[in-house]
Amino acid sequence: MWGGNKIRSSKIETLIGQSIEVDGDLNFSGGLHLDGTIKGNVTSEKGSNSVLVVSEQGQIHGDVSVPYAVINGTINGNVYASEKLELSHKACITGNVHYNVLEMASGASVNGNMLHENQERQLLEQHAKPLENHDQAQTQSEQDMDDAALAKS
């Protein structure tokens, strides 16, 4: 956009086509191009230089944690980009955006907080910890409900 540093293209190793819907979390390395829908969190392998590309038709219903992302579709969830985030003109994010370097085209929309984080890799690591704690808390909560239901019977 400004003639500056474009995201270095990682080889696109995975393509999720327009007619594909993934129901569940997705962890990847390398390059991922999304034309379809993912209902779950999208994360890249720790320590990688992975790139997520979401096309105009692409949709994610969950959190995204990657070093590099180019978004031109829809994300309903928080976005954590530890290196660089490019929001193209049809990008629509409903959730908080945590970024190190941001490039945003006219027409892109973010319905949430924009938080600049310049501790590159720490951003992804900090995000991973709350997810682990959330899963443990949810399991404990489910167990408590089961115990309460048994006590009433």
PDB file of C-alpha atoms in Angstrom:
ATOM      1  CA  MET A   1       0.000   0.000   0.000  1.00  0.00           C
ATOM      2  CA  TRP A   2       2.704   2.493   0.995  1.00  0.00           C
ATOM      3  CA  GLY A   3       5.426   0.750  -0.977  1.00  0.00           C
ATOM      4  CA  GLY A   4       6.832  -0.536   2.294  1.00  0.00           C
ATOM      5  CA  ASN A   5       7.448  -4.033   3.487  1.00  0.00           C
ATOM      6  CA  LYS A   6       4.927  -6.445   2.089  1.00  0.00           C
ATOM      7  CA  ILE A   7       4.401  -9.699   3.930  1.00  0.00           C
ATOM      8  CA  ARG A   8       6.929 -12.149   2.637  1.00  0.00           C
ATOM      9  CA  SER A   9       4.955 -14.862   0.965  1.00  0.00           C
ATOM     10  CA  SER A  10       5.382 -18.179   2.608  1.00  0.00           C
ATOM     11  CA  LYS A  11       4.720 -21.055   0.292  1.00  0.00           C
ATOM     12  CA  ILE A  12       0.975 -21.731   0.430  1.00  0.00           C
ATOM     13  CA  GLU A  13       0.852 -25.346   1.543  1.00  0.00           C
ATOM     14  CA  THR A  14      -2.809 -25.532   2.499  1.00  0.00           C
ATOM     15  CA  LEU A  15      -5.863 -24.326   0.608  1.00  0.00           C
ATOM     16  CA  ILE A  16      -9.342 -24.483   2.084  1.00  0.00           C
ATOM     17  CA  GLY A  17     -11.737 -24.046  -0.821  1.00  0.00           C
ATOM     18  CA  GLN A  18     -14.892 -21.954  -0.950  1.00  0.00           C
ATOM     19  CA  SER A  19     -17.227 -24.955  -0.524  1.00  0.00           C
ATOM     20  CA  ILE A  20     -15.335 -26.334   2.509  1.00  0.00           C
ATOM     21  CA  GLU A  21     -16.431 -25.784   6.122  1.00  0.00           C
ATOM     22  CA  VAL A  22     -14.099 -26.826   8.944  1.00  0.00           C
ATOM     23  CA  ASP A  23     -15.789 -27.340  12.315  1.00  0.00           C
ATOM     24  CA  GLY A  24     -13.077 -27.279  14.997  1.00  0.00           C
ATOM     25  CA  ASP A  25      -9.745 -25.669  15.800  1.00  0.00           C
ATOM     26  CA  LEU A  26      -7.032 -25.587  13.150  1.00  0.00           C
ATOM     27  CA  ASN A  27      -3.268 -25.487  13.803  1.00  0.00           C
ATOM     28  CA  PHE A  28      -0.983 -25.027  10.791  1.00  0.00           C
ATOM     29  CA  SER A  29       2.540 -24.166   9.698  1.00  0.00           C
ATOM     30  CA  GLY A  30       3.710 -22.585   6.467  1.00  0.00           C
ATOM     31  CA  GLY A  31       1.050 -20.872   4.403  1.00  0.00           C
ATOM     32  CA  LEU A  32      -2.727 -21.260   4.673  1.00  0.00           C
ATOM     33  CA  HIS A  33      -5.119 -19.748   2.125  1.00  0.00           C
ATOM     34  CA  LEU A  34      -8.765 -19.689   3.195  1.00  0.00           C
ATOM     35  CA  ASP A  35     -11.654 -19.324   0.765  1.00  0.00           C
ATOM     36  CA  GLY A  36     -14.101 -21.350   2.886  1.00  0.00           C
ATOM     37  CA  THR A  37     -15.300 -21.233   6.500  1.00  0.00           C
ATOM     38  CA  ILE A  38     -13.631 -22.258   9.752  1.00  0.00           C
ATOM     39  CA  LYS A  39     -15.730 -22.533  12.912  1.00  0.00           C
ATOM     40  CA  GLY A  40     -12.988 -22.675  15.531  1.00  0.00           C
ATOM     41  CA  ASN A  41      -9.691 -21.080  16.478  1.00  0.00           C
ATOM     42  CA  VAL A  42      -6.883 -20.796  13.925  1.00  0.00           C
ATOM     43  CA  THR A  43      -3.314 -20.910  15.248  1.00  0.00           C
ATOM     44  CA  SER A  44       0.082 -21.334  13.712  1.00  0.00           C
ATOM     45  CA  GLU A  45       2.823 -23.594  14.976  1.00  0.00           C
ATOM     46  CA  LYS A  46       4.919 -21.927  17.690  1.00  0.00           C
ATOM     47  CA  GLY A  47       8.112 -20.317  16.442  1.00  0.00           C
ATOM     48  CA  SER A  48       7.076 -20.465  12.785  1.00  0.00           C
ATOM     49  CA  ASN A  49       6.825 -17.668  10.213  1.00  0.00           C
ATOM     50  CA  SER A  50       3.426 -18.861   9.078  1.00  0.00           C
ATOM     51  CA  VAL A  51       1.151 -16.761   6.905  1.00  0.00           C
ATOM     52  CA  LEU A  52      -2.649 -16.803   6.939  1.00  0.00           C
ATOM     53  CA  VAL A  53      -4.445 -15.404   3.892  1.00  0.00           C
ATOM     54  CA  VAL A  54      -8.229 -14.997   4.160  1.00  0.00           C
ATOM     55  CA  SER A  55      -9.834 -14.193   0.817  1.00  0.00           C
ATOM     56  CA  GLU A  56     -12.969 -12.111   0.284  1.00  0.00           C
ATOM     57  CA  GLN A  57     -15.114 -15.271   0.574  1.00  0.00           C
ATOM     58  CA  GLY A  58     -13.232 -16.612   3.604  1.00  0.00           C
ATOM     59  CA  GLN A  59     -14.761 -16.622   7.088  1.00  0.00           C
ATOM     60  CA  ILE A  60     -13.427 -17.518  10.532  1.00  0.00           C
ATOM     61  CA  HIS A  61     -15.674 -17.830  13.582  1.00  0.00           C
ATOM     62  CA  GLY A  62     -13.058 -17.999  16.337  1.00  0.00           C
ATOM     63  CA  ASP A  63      -9.758 -16.478  17.441  1.00  0.00           C
ATOM     64  CA  VAL A  64      -6.763 -16.176  15.125  1.00  0.00           C
ATOM     65  CA  SER A  65      -3.151 -16.331  16.414  1.00  0.00           C
ATOM     66  CA  VAL A  66      -0.483 -16.071  13.700  1.00  0.00           C
ATOM     67  CA  PRO A  67       2.725 -14.139  13.005  1.00  0.00           C
ATOM     68  CA  TYR A  68       1.588 -12.844   9.597  1.00  0.00           C
ATOM     69  CA  ALA A  69      -1.934 -12.381   8.220  1.00  0.00           C
ATOM     70  CA  VAL A  70      -3.536 -10.873   5.127  1.00  0.00           C
ATOM     71  CA  ILE A  71      -7.276 -10.493   5.666  1.00  0.00           C
ATOM     72  CA  ASN A  72      -9.843  -9.626   3.010  1.00  0.00           C
ATOM     73  CA  GLY A  73     -12.728 -11.667   4.430  1.00  0.00           C
ATOM     74  CA  THR A  74     -14.641 -11.908   7.710  1.00  0.00           C
ATOM     75  CA  ILE A  75     -13.366 -12.826  11.169  1.00  0.00           C
ATOM     76  CA  ASN A  76     -15.700 -13.061  14.152  1.00  0.00           C
ATOM     77  CA  GLY A  77     -13.191 -13.341  16.972  1.00  0.00           C
ATOM     78  CA  ASN A  78      -9.995 -11.799  18.284  1.00  0.00           C
ATOM     79  CA  VAL A  79      -6.954 -11.499  16.027  1.00  0.00           C
ATOM     80  CA  TYR A  80      -3.395 -11.786  17.366  1.00  0.00           C
ATOM     81  CA  ALA A  81      -0.742 -10.967  14.723  1.00  0.00           C
ATOM     82  CA  SER A  82       2.704 -10.991  16.313  1.00  0.00           C
ATOM     83  CA  GLU A  83       4.593  -9.697  13.249  1.00  0.00           C
ATOM     84  CA  LYS A  84       2.367  -7.996  10.666  1.00  0.00           C
ATOM     85  CA  LEU A  85      -1.326  -7.717   9.855  1.00  0.00           C
ATOM     86  CA  GLU A  86      -2.655  -6.501   6.508  1.00  0.00           C
ATOM     87  CA  LEU A  87      -6.340  -5.606   6.315  1.00  0.00           C
ATOM     88  CA  SER A  88      -7.500  -5.319   2.714  1.00  0.00           C
ATOM     89  CA  HIS A  89     -10.437  -3.203   1.594  1.00  0.00           C
ATOM     90  CA  LYS A  90     -13.135  -5.858   2.251  1.00  0.00           C
ATOM     91  CA  ALA A  91     -11.768  -7.093   5.592  1.00  0.00           C
ATOM     92  CA  CYS A  92     -14.308  -7.168   8.419  1.00  0.00           C
ATOM     93  CA  ILE A  93     -13.199  -8.109  11.935  1.00  0.00           C
ATOM     94  CA  THR A  94     -15.617  -8.281  14.846  1.00  0.00           C
ATOM     95  CA  GLY A  95     -13.346  -8.617  17.856  1.00  0.00           C
ATOM     96  CA  ASN A  96     -10.169  -7.165  19.300  1.00  0.00           C
ATOM     97  CA  VAL A  97      -7.080  -6.847  17.129  1.00  0.00           C
ATOM     98  CA  HIS A  98      -3.618  -7.223  18.695  1.00  0.00           C
ATOM     99  CA  TYR A  99      -0.849  -6.366  16.252  1.00  0.00           C
ATOM    100  CA  ASN A 100       2.804  -5.398  15.961  1.00  0.00           C
ATOM    101  CA  VAL A 101       2.726  -3.782  12.495  1.00  0.00           C
ATOM    102  CA  LEU A 102      -0.582  -2.917  10.829  1.00  0.00           C
ATOM    103  CA  GLU A 103      -1.456  -2.020   7.248  1.00  0.00           C
ATOM    104  CA  MET A 104      -5.120  -1.130   6.787  1.00  0.00           C
ATOM    105  CA  ALA A 105      -6.763  -0.252   3.482  1.00  0.00           C
ATOM    106  CA  SER A 106      -9.666   2.138   3.092  1.00  0.00           C
ATOM    107  CA  GLY A 107     -12.892   0.172   3.443  1.00  0.00           C
ATOM    108  CA  ALA A 108     -11.599  -2.360   5.986  1.00  0.00           C
ATOM    109  CA  SER A 109     -13.553  -2.449   9.249  1.00  0.00           C
ATOM    110  CA  VAL A 110     -12.737  -3.470  12.809  1.00  0.00           C
ATOM    111  CA  ASN A 111     -15.510  -3.635  15.389  1.00  0.00           C
ATOM    112  CA  GLY A 112     -13.453  -3.954  18.547  1.00  0.00           C
ATOM    113  CA  ASN A 113     -10.311  -2.604  20.164  1.00  0.00           C
ATOM    114  CA  MET A 114      -7.074  -2.079  18.241  1.00  0.00           C
ATOM    115  CA  LEU A 115      -4.137  -2.861  20.528  1.00  0.00           C
ATOM    116  CA  HIS A 116      -0.557  -2.233  19.424  1.00  0.00           C
ATOM    117  CA  GLU A 117       1.796  -4.861  20.855  1.00  0.00           C
ATOM    118  CA  ASN A 118       5.460  -4.581  19.964  1.00  0.00           C
ATOM    119  CA  GLN A 119       6.761  -7.599  21.877  1.00  0.00           C
ATOM    120  CA  GLU A 120       6.431  -9.731  18.738  1.00  0.00           C
ATOM    121  CA  ARG A 121       6.554 -13.388  19.820  1.00  0.00           C
ATOM    122  CA  GLN A 122       5.295 -12.705  23.347  1.00  0.00           C
ATOM    123  CA  LEU A 123       1.940 -11.747  21.871  1.00  0.00           C
ATOM    124  CA  LEU A 124       1.246 -15.292  20.664  1.00  0.00           C
ATOM    125  CA  GLU A 125       2.605 -16.850  23.860  1.00  0.00           C
ATOM    126  CA  GLN A 126       0.416 -14.629  26.060  1.00  0.00           C
ATOM    127  CA  HIS A 127      -2.630 -15.510  23.984  1.00  0.00           C
ATOM    128  CA  ALA A 128      -1.977 -19.263  24.236  1.00  0.00           C
ATOM    129  CA  LYS A 129      -1.974 -19.215  28.065  1.00  0.00           C
ATOM    130  CA  PRO A 130      -5.520 -17.826  28.494  1.00  0.00           C
ATOM    131  CA  LEU A 131      -6.855 -20.464  26.078  1.00  0.00           C
ATOM    132  CA  GLU A 132      -5.264 -23.249  28.153  1.00  0.00           C
ATOM    133  CA  ASN A 133      -6.638 -21.751  31.389  1.00  0.00           C
ATOM    134  CA  HIS A 134     -10.081 -21.336  29.780  1.00  0.00           C
ATOM    135  CA  ASP A 135     -10.153 -25.012  28.774  1.00  0.00           C
ATOM    136  CA  GLN A 136      -9.210 -26.105  32.305  1.00  0.00           C
ATOM    137  CA  ALA A 137     -11.800 -23.798  33.888  1.00  0.00           C
ATOM    138  CA  GLN A 138     -14.471 -25.021  31.487  1.00  0.00           C
ATOM    139  CA  THR A 139     -13.697 -28.671  32.340  1.00  0.00           C
ATOM    140  CA  GLN A 140     -13.883 -27.891  36.076  1.00  0.00           C
ATOM    141  CA  SER A 141     -17.158 -26.000  35.574  1.00  0.00           C
ATOM    142  CA  GLU A 142     -18.674 -28.938  33.669  1.00  0.00           C
ATOM    143  CA  GLN A 143     -17.586 -31.326  36.420  1.00  0.00           C
ATOM    144  CA  ASP A 144     -19.137 -29.068  39.092  1.00  0.00           C
ATOM    145  CA  MET A 145     -22.448 -29.034  37.180  1.00  0.00           C
ATOM    146  CA  ASP A 146     -22.402 -32.841  36.883  1.00  0.00           C
ATOM    147  CA  ASP A 147     -21.734 -33.161  40.632  1.00  0.00           C
ATOM    148  CA  ALA A 148     -24.601 -30.769  41.416  1.00  0.00           C
ATOM    149  CA  ALA A 149     -26.976 -32.723  39.170  1.00  0.00           C
ATOM    150  CA  LEU A 150     -26.044 -36.002  40.888  1.00  0.00           C
ATOM    151  CA  ALA A 151     -26.535 -34.443  44.329  1.00  0.00           C
ATOM    152  CA  LYS A 152     -30.105 -33.386  43.412  1.00  0.00           C
ATOM    153  CA  SER A 153     -31.038 -36.911  42.238  1.00  0.00           C
TER     154      SER A 153
END
